XYZ file of C-alpha atoms in Angstrom:
685
model
C 82.332 124.414 106.371
C 86.139 124.185 106.409
C 87.623 126.529 109.004
C 89.823 129.063 107.145
C 93.528 128.335 107.405
C 94.343 132.003 107.978
C 91.963 132.102 110.942
C 93.927 129.452 112.839
C 95.615 131.316 115.661
C 99.189 130.551 116.726
C 100.997 127.234 116.082
C 103.425 129.052 113.786
C 105.873 126.167 113.171
C 102.972 123.974 112.061
C 101.655 126.676 109.738
C 105.111 127.277 108.305
C 105.727 123.561 107.683
C 102.362 123.135 105.952
C 102.884 126.185 103.755
C 106.388 125.121 102.714
C 105.000 121.737 101.671
C 102.314 123.520 99.670
C 105.093 125.455 97.923
C 107.183 122.314 97.339
C 105.342 118.996 97.738
C 108.660 117.214 97.076
C 109.646 118.029 100.680
C 107.742 114.929 101.712
C 104.952 115.985 104.042
C 104.539 116.993 107.663
C 104.083 115.201 110.956
C 102.240 117.354 113.500
C 102.729 116.223 117.091
C 100.879 117.852 119.937
C 98.432 117.678 122.763
C 94.747 117.257 122.019
C 92.752 120.326 121.018
C 95.545 122.266 119.288
C 93.884 122.655 115.850
C 96.069 120.045 114.152
C 93.288 118.590 112.014
C 91.693 122.008 111.499
C 94.883 123.456 110.019
C 95.480 120.461 107.732
C 91.956 120.529 106.350
C 92.196 124.271 105.842
C 95.419 123.885 103.839
C 93.632 122.014 101.046
C 91.606 125.144 100.264
C 94.815 127.063 99.507
C 96.545 124.670 97.128
C 96.758 125.723 93.474
C 94.308 124.029 91.140
C 95.374 121.223 88.820
C 93.899 119.367 85.851
C 93.044 115.690 85.615
C 92.061 113.623 82.595
C 88.299 113.271 82.253
C 87.021 109.941 83.535
C 90.349 108.897 85.052
C 89.947 107.464 88.533
C 93.693 107.797 89.131
C 93.983 111.553 88.535
C 96.317 111.434 85.524
C 97.681 114.734 84.227
C 96.099 115.195 80.737
C 99.339 116.748 79.464
C 101.456 113.813 80.680
C 99.161 110.812 81.274
C 100.451 107.615 82.806
C 101.223 105.229 79.899
C 100.049 102.170 81.830
C 97.063 103.823 83.545
C 94.299 101.213 84.055
C 91.746 103.791 82.819
C 93.739 104.759 79.724
C 94.061 105.697 76.986
C 92.580 109.069 77.861
C 90.701 111.337 75.431
C 92.546 114.387 74.140
C 91.801 117.684 75.822
C 92.674 119.860 78.791
C 90.824 117.688 81.271
C 88.948 118.905 84.323
C 90.246 121.632 86.635
C 89.856 121.059 90.368
C 91.510 121.547 93.723
C 93.895 118.809 94.859
C 91.942 116.246 96.821
C 92.327 115.888 100.576
C 91.929 112.180 101.301
C 91.654 111.127 104.930
C 92.887 107.666 105.838
C 90.931 106.356 108.853
C 92.906 104.520 111.500
C 90.575 101.538 111.194
C 90.658 101.306 107.378
C 91.115 97.896 105.801
C 94.078 97.138 103.583
C 91.744 96.552 100.620
C 90.252 100.018 101.057
C 93.694 101.632 101.141
C 95.438 99.955 98.199
C 92.385 98.891 96.205
C 90.923 95.489 95.512
C 88.859 93.366 93.191
C 85.632 95.138 92.151
C 83.134 92.786 93.782
C 80.112 94.307 92.062
C 81.500 93.657 88.596
C 83.035 90.322 89.548
C 79.744 88.973 90.867
C 77.411 90.771 88.454
C 79.351 90.571 85.194
C 81.845 87.817 85.915
C 84.820 90.021 84.995
C 88.015 90.823 86.871
C 88.169 94.574 87.449
C 90.127 96.759 89.840
C 88.441 99.035 92.380
C 90.885 101.864 93.245
C 91.616 102.618 96.886
C 92.537 105.674 98.894
C 96.089 105.775 97.532
C 94.720 106.264 94.013
C 92.349 108.981 95.221
C 95.228 110.828 96.926
C 97.472 110.897 93.819
C 98.615 114.498 93.171
C 96.757 115.534 96.316
C 97.011 115.284 100.101
C 96.796 112.080 102.147
C 95.965 112.938 105.750
C 96.224 110.397 108.567
C 94.862 111.605 111.884
C 96.250 109.710 114.896
C 98.866 108.214 112.592
C 100.640 106.597 115.535
C 97.610 104.344 116.051
C 97.661 103.082 112.469
C 97.939 99.292 112.170
C 101.370 97.977 111.219
C 100.200 96.382 107.972
C 98.810 99.762 106.826
C 102.051 101.463 107.836
C 103.907 99.016 105.573
C 101.616 99.954 102.677
C 102.250 103.664 103.221
C 105.998 103.086 103.428
C 106.014 101.289 100.081
C 103.883 103.920 98.344
C 105.821 106.846 99.828
C 109.151 105.310 98.842
C 108.282 104.388 95.245
C 105.543 106.867 94.370
C 103.540 103.930 93.039
C 101.041 101.437 94.336
C 101.401 97.832 93.233
C 98.455 95.481 93.777
C 98.848 91.734 93.278
C 95.894 89.951 94.866
C 92.615 88.148 94.154
C 93.484 87.776 90.477
C 94.192 91.507 90.108
C 97.551 92.824 88.867
C 97.624 96.628 88.768
C 100.273 99.307 89.167
C 99.416 102.993 89.276
C 101.166 106.197 90.431
C 100.555 107.303 94.021
C 102.461 110.511 94.633
C 100.886 112.507 97.412
C 101.638 114.973 100.169
C 101.635 112.860 103.338
C 100.432 114.696 106.439
C 99.984 113.004 109.785
C 98.917 114.214 113.186
C 99.264 112.507 116.539
C 99.104 112.957 120.286
C 102.368 111.638 121.816
C 100.472 110.571 124.942
C 98.869 107.782 122.897
C 102.121 106.215 121.727
C 105.053 106.778 119.433
C 105.465 106.239 115.711
C 107.545 103.540 114.028
C 110.990 104.970 113.158
C 110.649 103.903 109.514
C 107.426 105.866 109.067
C 108.683 108.774 111.155
C 111.595 109.224 108.764
C 109.216 109.324 105.763
C 107.752 112.609 106.949
C 109.835 115.387 105.493
C 109.170 117.808 108.351
C 107.921 117.419 111.911
C 106.660 120.032 114.347
C 105.381 120.026 117.908
C 102.407 122.188 118.834
C 100.948 123.162 122.176
C 98.049 125.367 123.186
C 98.977 128.856 124.273
C 98.809 129.647 127.978
C 98.221 133.330 127.246
C 94.618 134.126 128.279
C 94.269 136.776 125.562
C 95.132 134.307 122.813
C 92.854 131.644 124.281
C 89.977 134.144 124.404
C 90.501 135.018 120.743
C 90.590 131.341 119.745
C 87.229 130.763 121.443
C 85.794 133.931 119.904
C 86.717 132.815 116.386
C 85.400 129.303 116.898
C 82.055 130.565 118.198
C 81.784 133.043 115.325
C 82.423 130.277 112.795
C 79.809 128.025 114.394
C 77.205 130.790 114.611
C 77.417 131.887 110.964
C 79.829 129.818 108.853
C 79.173 131.740 105.629
C 79.733 135.152 107.215
C 82.898 133.914 108.912
C 84.213 132.541 105.610
C 83.478 135.848 103.849
C 85.281 137.733 106.594
C 88.456 135.737 106.031
C 88.133 135.426 102.251
C 90.592 138.289 101.466
C 93.287 136.729 103.658
C 92.635 133.303 102.137
C 92.913 134.719 98.623
C 96.140 136.578 99.406
C 97.756 133.531 100.981
C 96.725 131.243 98.099
C 98.141 133.758 95.602
C 101.398 133.955 97.518
C 101.726 130.160 97.607
C 101.157 130.033 93.831
C 103.738 132.774 93.288
C 106.273 130.932 95.452
C 105.666 127.768 93.428
C 106.395 129.663 90.238
C 109.567 131.149 91.743
C 110.839 127.856 93.188
C 112.509 126.496 89.985
C 114.555 129.688 89.703
C 115.917 129.697 93.283
C 119.621 128.896 93.407
C 121.108 126.532 95.985
C 124.770 127.438 96.048
C 127.674 125.270 97.100
C 128.051 127.266 100.304
C 124.473 126.480 101.372
C 124.951 122.826 100.432
C 128.062 122.651 102.607
C 126.142 124.235 105.488
C 123.390 121.637 105.121
C 125.901 118.783 105.112
C 127.720 120.228 108.149
C 124.493 120.546 110.123
C 123.384 116.992 109.350
C 126.807 115.631 110.238
C 126.952 117.647 113.460
C 123.640 116.233 114.653
C 124.572 112.685 113.612
C 121.386 111.926 111.693
C 121.073 108.581 109.942
C 121.205 108.253 106.172
C 121.033 110.978 103.531
C 117.299 111.703 103.543
C 117.803 114.525 106.052
C 120.245 116.331 103.741
C 117.876 116.033 100.775
C 114.845 117.185 102.760
C 116.784 120.116 104.216
C 117.867 121.203 100.739
C 114.301 121.094 99.403
C 112.956 122.884 102.465
C 115.585 125.624 102.248
C 114.727 126.176 98.575
C 111.010 126.412 99.381
C 111.704 128.775 102.280
C 113.755 131.061 100.046
C 111.023 131.052 97.392
C 108.398 131.809 100.032
C 110.420 134.802 101.203
C 110.951 136.216 97.677
C 114.634 135.303 97.503
C 116.471 134.022 94.461
C 119.198 132.267 96.448
C 119.227 130.146 99.586
C 120.723 131.917 102.595
C 121.880 130.793 106.027
C 118.498 131.846 107.441
C 116.817 129.424 105.050
C 119.158 126.619 106.080
C 118.484 127.334 109.754
C 114.719 127.298 109.279
C 114.996 124.047 107.325
C 117.094 122.399 110.031
C 114.598 123.282 112.761
C 111.811 121.638 110.788
C 113.581 118.667 109.178
C 115.967 117.395 111.864
C 114.277 117.226 115.308
C 112.467 113.947 114.612
C 115.521 112.418 112.909
C 118.099 112.890 115.621
C 116.353 110.663 118.156
C 118.542 107.691 118.992
C 115.861 105.688 120.872
C 112.183 106.091 121.796
C 112.946 107.875 125.070
C 115.020 110.701 123.615
C 113.317 114.062 123.325
C 112.731 115.309 119.787
C 114.260 118.706 119.187
C 117.572 120.384 118.494
C 120.109 122.216 120.558
C 119.730 125.618 118.890
C 122.988 126.879 120.316
C 124.860 124.034 118.655
C 122.966 124.729 115.423
C 123.976 128.383 115.522
C 127.586 127.427 116.237
C 127.663 125.220 113.123
C 125.999 127.827 110.907
C 128.161 130.702 112.194
C 131.410 128.844 111.582
C 133.434 130.548 108.812
C 133.732 128.571 105.603
C 137.475 128.192 105.933
C 137.361 127.032 109.588
C 138.702 123.537 110.094
C 136.441 120.951 111.639
C 136.557 120.893 115.469
C 139.191 118.643 116.982
C 137.523 115.341 117.846
C 139.872 114.940 120.781
C 142.465 112.289 121.510
C 142.127 108.925 119.852
C 139.698 106.761 121.717
C 138.420 109.712 123.722
C 134.848 110.896 123.874
C 133.474 112.857 120.908
C 132.532 116.506 121.284
C 129.338 117.160 123.191
C 126.277 116.835 120.969
C 122.542 116.830 121.341
C 122.500 113.317 122.763
C 125.286 113.874 125.303
C 123.450 115.871 127.906
C 120.638 118.227 128.668
C 122.094 120.991 126.496
C 120.771 124.468 126.996
C 117.289 123.412 127.971
C 115.851 123.822 124.524
C 116.025 120.226 123.467
C 112.649 119.433 125.076
C 110.181 119.890 122.269
C 112.229 122.506 120.466
C 109.933 122.138 117.492
C 107.217 124.116 119.285
C 108.757 127.527 118.956
C 111.475 126.951 116.416
C 111.917 127.761 112.818
C 112.191 131.528 112.647
C 111.603 132.313 108.996
C 111.777 135.977 108.171
C 108.231 135.896 106.916
C 105.812 132.999 106.956
C 102.260 134.057 106.200
C 100.541 137.377 105.514
C 98.866 139.366 108.229
C 95.772 137.730 109.617
C 93.364 140.501 108.972
C 90.493 141.359 111.297
C 90.527 140.311 114.904
C 88.029 141.179 117.600
C 90.718 141.227 120.234
C 93.151 143.314 118.260
C 95.559 140.401 117.871
C 96.891 138.853 114.706
C 96.154 135.304 113.607
C 99.596 133.948 114.150
C 100.511 134.293 110.471
C 104.059 135.287 111.294
C 106.308 133.658 113.857
C 106.337 136.700 116.115
C 102.587 137.276 115.999
C 101.895 135.338 119.170
C 103.943 134.825 122.323
C 105.836 131.618 122.692
C 103.786 128.876 124.245
C 105.097 127.329 127.451
C 105.403 123.629 128.073
C 102.181 121.646 127.679
C 100.026 121.253 130.732
C 100.908 118.206 132.737
C 104.616 118.271 131.864
C 106.424 117.878 135.130
C 109.671 119.675 135.681
C 110.987 116.722 137.622
C 110.170 114.277 134.843
C 113.701 113.878 133.567
C 113.669 111.601 130.550
C 116.150 108.721 130.700
C 118.175 108.133 127.626
C 118.107 104.370 127.869
C 121.720 104.197 126.743
C 123.538 104.597 130.016
C 123.788 108.353 129.611
C 123.222 110.973 132.288
C 120.726 109.909 134.938
C 117.846 112.159 135.942
C 118.161 114.316 139.039
C 117.143 112.715 142.318
C 113.653 113.742 143.346
C 112.640 113.968 146.962
C 109.463 112.511 148.403
C 109.701 113.586 151.991
C 112.263 111.923 154.215
C 115.649 111.000 152.905
C 114.655 107.317 153.089
C 112.009 107.954 150.424
C 114.159 109.515 147.768
C 113.820 108.569 144.132
C 116.691 106.447 142.892
C 118.256 107.348 139.542
C 117.491 105.184 136.528
C 120.198 102.650 135.768
C 121.384 101.682 132.321
C 118.765 99.925 130.218
C 119.845 96.362 129.738
C 119.045 93.674 127.230
C 115.801 91.886 127.932
C 114.752 88.319 127.474
C 111.828 87.982 125.120
C 108.606 87.384 127.055
C 105.748 85.922 125.049
C 103.445 84.238 127.532
C 100.868 81.749 126.316
C 99.228 82.015 122.912
C 95.534 82.583 122.204
C 93.091 81.825 119.445
C 92.214 85.502 118.989
C 93.941 88.648 120.180
C 94.632 92.319 119.554
C 97.179 92.877 116.740
C 100.702 93.579 117.903
C 104.193 92.118 117.742
C 104.581 89.602 120.538
C 103.166 86.052 120.443
C 101.602 84.436 117.386
C 97.803 84.691 117.423
C 94.761 84.990 115.213
C 94.077 88.696 114.713
C 91.703 90.798 112.685
C 94.653 92.198 110.769
C 97.736 90.664 109.260
C 98.360 88.196 106.485
C 95.726 85.820 105.182
C 96.968 82.353 106.070
C 93.982 80.193 105.224
C 90.229 79.789 104.977
C 88.002 79.432 108.020
C 85.348 76.696 108.051
C 81.889 77.411 106.683
C 79.677 79.174 109.175
C 82.544 80.951 110.961
C 81.151 84.410 111.833
C 84.481 86.195 112.356
C 86.925 87.354 109.743
C 86.693 89.185 106.417
C 85.111 87.419 103.409
C 87.484 85.258 101.365
C 86.203 85.870 97.827
C 88.179 83.228 95.862
C 87.187 80.514 98.336
C 83.557 81.685 98.281
C 83.479 81.578 94.466
C 85.100 78.140 94.497
C 82.461 76.891 96.940
C 79.591 78.261 94.825
C 80.901 77.282 91.376
C 79.973 73.543 91.416
C 76.336 74.350 92.219
C 75.554 76.884 89.474
C 73.855 74.407 87.157
C 71.735 73.010 89.970
C 70.710 76.548 90.889
C 69.527 77.240 87.362
C 72.199 79.712 86.298
C 72.683 79.914 82.555
C 74.301 83.335 82.333
C 74.472 86.487 84.400
C 75.506 86.873 88.017
C 76.862 83.993 90.043
C 74.228 82.558 92.351
C 75.271 82.272 95.975
C 73.851 80.709 99.096
C 74.681 81.460 102.687
C 76.538 78.168 103.020
C 78.934 79.240 100.235
C 80.441 82.101 102.223
C 83.996 81.509 103.374
C 86.039 83.805 105.544
C 89.751 84.509 105.612
C 91.908 83.513 108.533
C 94.405 86.249 109.250
C 97.251 85.636 111.613
C 99.836 87.968 113.003
C 101.343 88.776 116.350
C 99.292 89.880 119.283
C 99.711 92.991 121.382
C 99.802 92.749 125.165
C 99.064 94.879 128.146
C 102.415 94.800 129.936
C 101.673 95.793 133.517
C 104.698 96.584 135.686
C 104.030 96.068 139.398
C 107.145 97.480 141.075
C 108.118 97.037 144.717
C 109.238 100.486 145.939
C 109.596 99.619 149.626
C 112.561 100.462 151.830
C 114.280 97.128 151.217
C 114.330 97.870 147.480
C 116.184 101.123 148.087
C 119.205 99.365 149.578
C 122.426 98.609 147.664
C 121.331 100.807 144.742
C 118.875 98.009 143.975
C 116.121 100.347 142.798
C 118.413 101.911 140.194
C 119.028 98.467 138.701
C 115.305 97.678 138.776
C 114.512 100.922 136.967
C 117.146 100.116 134.370
C 115.568 96.693 133.838
C 112.103 98.250 133.530
C 113.503 100.753 131.038
C 114.805 97.901 128.903
C 111.415 96.183 129.120
C 109.707 99.437 128.125
C 111.879 99.569 125.028
C 110.865 95.993 124.265
C 107.197 96.950 124.740
C 107.652 99.904 122.383
C 109.115 97.692 119.685
C 106.286 95.168 120.048
C 103.465 97.735 120.093
C 102.225 96.836 123.557
C 100.248 98.967 125.940
C 102.009 99.510 129.253
C 100.931 100.394 132.771
C 102.928 101.098 135.914
C 101.915 100.299 139.505
C 104.115 100.811 142.560
C 103.528 99.595 146.090
C 105.240 100.859 149.231
C 104.542 102.191 152.680
C 100.743 102.390 153.090
C 99.485 100.912 149.828
C 99.679 100.732 146.047
C 99.458 103.505 143.444
C 98.682 103.428 139.724
C 101.544 105.630 138.580
C 100.569 105.269 134.915
C 97.223 103.872 133.684
C 97.486 101.591 130.635
C 98.692 103.581 127.652
C 100.430 103.076 124.318
C 102.984 105.743 125.207
C 105.994 103.997 126.716
C 107.604 107.428 126.523
C 105.338 108.644 129.323
C 105.992 105.467 131.285
C 109.732 106.187 131.144
C 109.110 109.668 132.516
C 107.060 108.395 135.439
C 109.626 105.691 136.111
C 112.311 108.269 136.848
C 110.303 109.840 139.665
C 109.342 106.690 141.631
C 110.329 107.201 145.299
C 111.265 104.348 147.663
C 110.746 103.763 151.366
C 108.438 102.174 153.887
C 106.819 98.763 154.202
C 106.086 96.206 151.446
C 102.296 96.025 150.863
C 102.610 93.353 148.174
C 98.977 92.265 148.514
C 97.804 95.801 147.766
C 99.944 95.857 144.628
C 98.443 92.601 143.329
C 94.863 93.688 144.094
C 95.449 96.990 142.284
C 96.873 95.114 139.286
C 93.730 92.985 139.145
C 91.527 96.074 139.176
C 93.512 97.713 136.391
C 93.266 94.569 134.248
C 89.507 94.326 134.813
C 89.033 97.941 133.776
C 91.166 97.513 130.653
C 89.222 94.392 129.678
C 86.105 96.505 129.221
C 87.933 98.681 126.668
C 89.926 95.992 124.871
C 88.764 92.462 125.747
C 91.203 90.740 123.338
C 94.369 92.373 124.685
C 96.089 89.815 126.897
C 97.721 91.093 130.108
C 101.300 90.210 131.003
C 102.072 91.136 134.630
C 105.688 91.666 135.680
C 105.982 91.697 139.472
C 109.381 93.159 140.385
C 110.207 92.555 144.056
C 112.742 91.050 146.439
C 109.952 88.991 148.035
C 110.261 90.466 151.523
C 106.536 90.525 152.249
C 103.765 88.504 153.861
C 103.338 85.689 151.355
C 100.092 84.392 152.847
C 98.175 87.619 152.222
C 99.926 88.066 148.862
C 98.789 84.629 147.683
C 95.198 85.381 148.620
C 95.406 88.705 146.788
C 97.063 87.014 143.825
C 93.857 85.094 143.162
C 92.707 88.190 141.245
C 95.427 87.462 138.662
C 94.636 83.784 138.114
C 94.399 82.959 134.440
C 96.777 85.777 133.455
C 100.473 85.503 132.636
C 102.408 86.506 135.753
C 106.191 86.738 135.999
C 107.999 87.360 139.299
C 111.286 89.152 138.689
C 113.617 88.544 141.632
C 115.319 91.839 142.509
C 117.381 90.445 145.384
C 121.106 91.078 144.855
C 124.320 90.584 146.822
C 126.345 87.607 148.057
C 123.735 86.495 150.654
C 120.280 85.788 149.250
C 117.178 84.502 150.990
C 115.340 83.253 147.902
C 112.070 84.799 149.033
C 111.029 85.899 145.534
C 111.490 82.367 144.157
C 109.275 81.043 146.952
C 106.714 83.751 146.205
C 106.653 82.803 142.511
C 105.946 79.180 143.446
C 103.131 80.219 145.805
C 101.587 82.437 143.129
C 102.081 79.768 140.416
C 103.988 82.346 138.414
C 107.077 82.171 136.234
C 110.308 83.141 137.953
C 113.190 85.149 136.540
C 116.154 86.735 138.357
C 116.926 90.381 137.733
C 120.197 89.327 136.115
C 118.181 88.025 133.155
C 117.312 91.617 132.291
C 120.415 93.659 133.042
C 123.924 93.585 131.648
C 125.468 94.899 134.865
C 127.467 92.726 137.203
C 126.393 91.534 140.627
C 126.036 94.228 143.274
C 128.604 94.055 145.985
């Protein structure tokens, strides 16, 4: 049973964004970001039950409209008639799907059985005129992301492979969900989502009780629960259909267009897609609220849904908008001149990237977007609450659990540094994060097989087919053309006159796919008292921040270990979220002794544990220290890292240097790099 959309409690921005896309699919879809267990997938699957029905040509695997069929449809020409009526399809794209399954491929059954070249449609064909849902979209392989980008940009899917040449329409509503703790999304794909919202579970006990009550009721008697919510489902579906009918008649005046352009310019978003998406969203919002003309309220609601994920300047910037700045732009009279940019060469006016703002930039998408009306009343509720169908139906949710108030997020661009956190005595204060510098590309040694990523060249399970593996190779996907070529010379000897091609095990060939591997970049940071001198720790944090940005771009997993005083601590277990690593980096305190051996032993344990989860992901250990430690014990402890790529980054600065880190690198048989290789700042005095 699909959980009714109207029974989903709270998460009003998510509900509003989904409904507006149902009213106007041209908006371009929704990205739902949020912590685990916040009904992201439940709401998306429930939306499909509310979409107006459509008609498809009978027997067409590509979902052609019988009134306007695709002229070059591979299944055409289609028989005359009204076709078949059905709900738009909700197609789920698994994170581990193969490229052939997504875009389509040669129909092996017909190729081997009938000897003909035929196309087997993929998920993009199935999603045409429907919904394509990608859960955990941030974990999607890069080669599948490229496929989605092409289809979303052109509205068509082109297949040129294995003797197949096919082009078919692929226009769909793209919806993705993700947990930011598991890593960020590529900027190119992020921009393809028309709207983006952040969701978090309510901390109100009454709302949490009602959520559990509804879930248990649905599990106990799904049919009765569906009947209970059927009136609300019917009313909401009817209202969506009515808004769709009204949408072509809604007027977007010049004044609203100017407001949209002013907002996009004020928040310095890239390109023109934001303006177009805002215009479409404002039109849908006006239609949803029974208006014939777009108003300032519609523009405001559109901005809060369409801009937060587009104004990020780098991976460590918080998504969200400064609502006070937004209101200032929207409240400006039409005849007001633009604000004075200041003297020539001076700084521009304060914007969302120039400081902490009013405190609402951190995940502003959670409780933003205040449309006058979003969804009808929820209907029955055992606790006397409503189902969150309108923005004011549930109290605003606080920050997600685990968000630390002291976790100031560095901008990575030399902007304001986070506040200094205390860890006891003054000698153990947390140094601010320095400016993120340019980093030297670290690749380590190559491998025959590895986890897909973007660092060193390696053989991976994904990527481009670069050749054919020898006969008998057990790994890799089948290479059909090479297999057919191997079997073809033996058909007469095998007694084939007509019919299917006759194969033997020795005919099977497999494709060699090569790409770039992904690493586990493990930062082992010396946070002892000697590192706190001469603002050294600030420079080290800036270098680590630059390396984190490099890890983000190369799709690496990252981990963070610090050692000081009495031992070592795993500040951040291996994760794909470099965003979280940047947060933890800001709060690292300094002080005490230098237990380097403990740091190396802890790094070995972390690598061993990660090997059990992902044995092909190669570790790259970056030991950042000034070398002021007992080298003899460190070398013995470093035996746990033998066979792994280890780089000692010398953090010693100043006119007088002892060269202890260089000596340590030689003792550990590690590569050596000075801190100056990573930062753009000058030598410390």
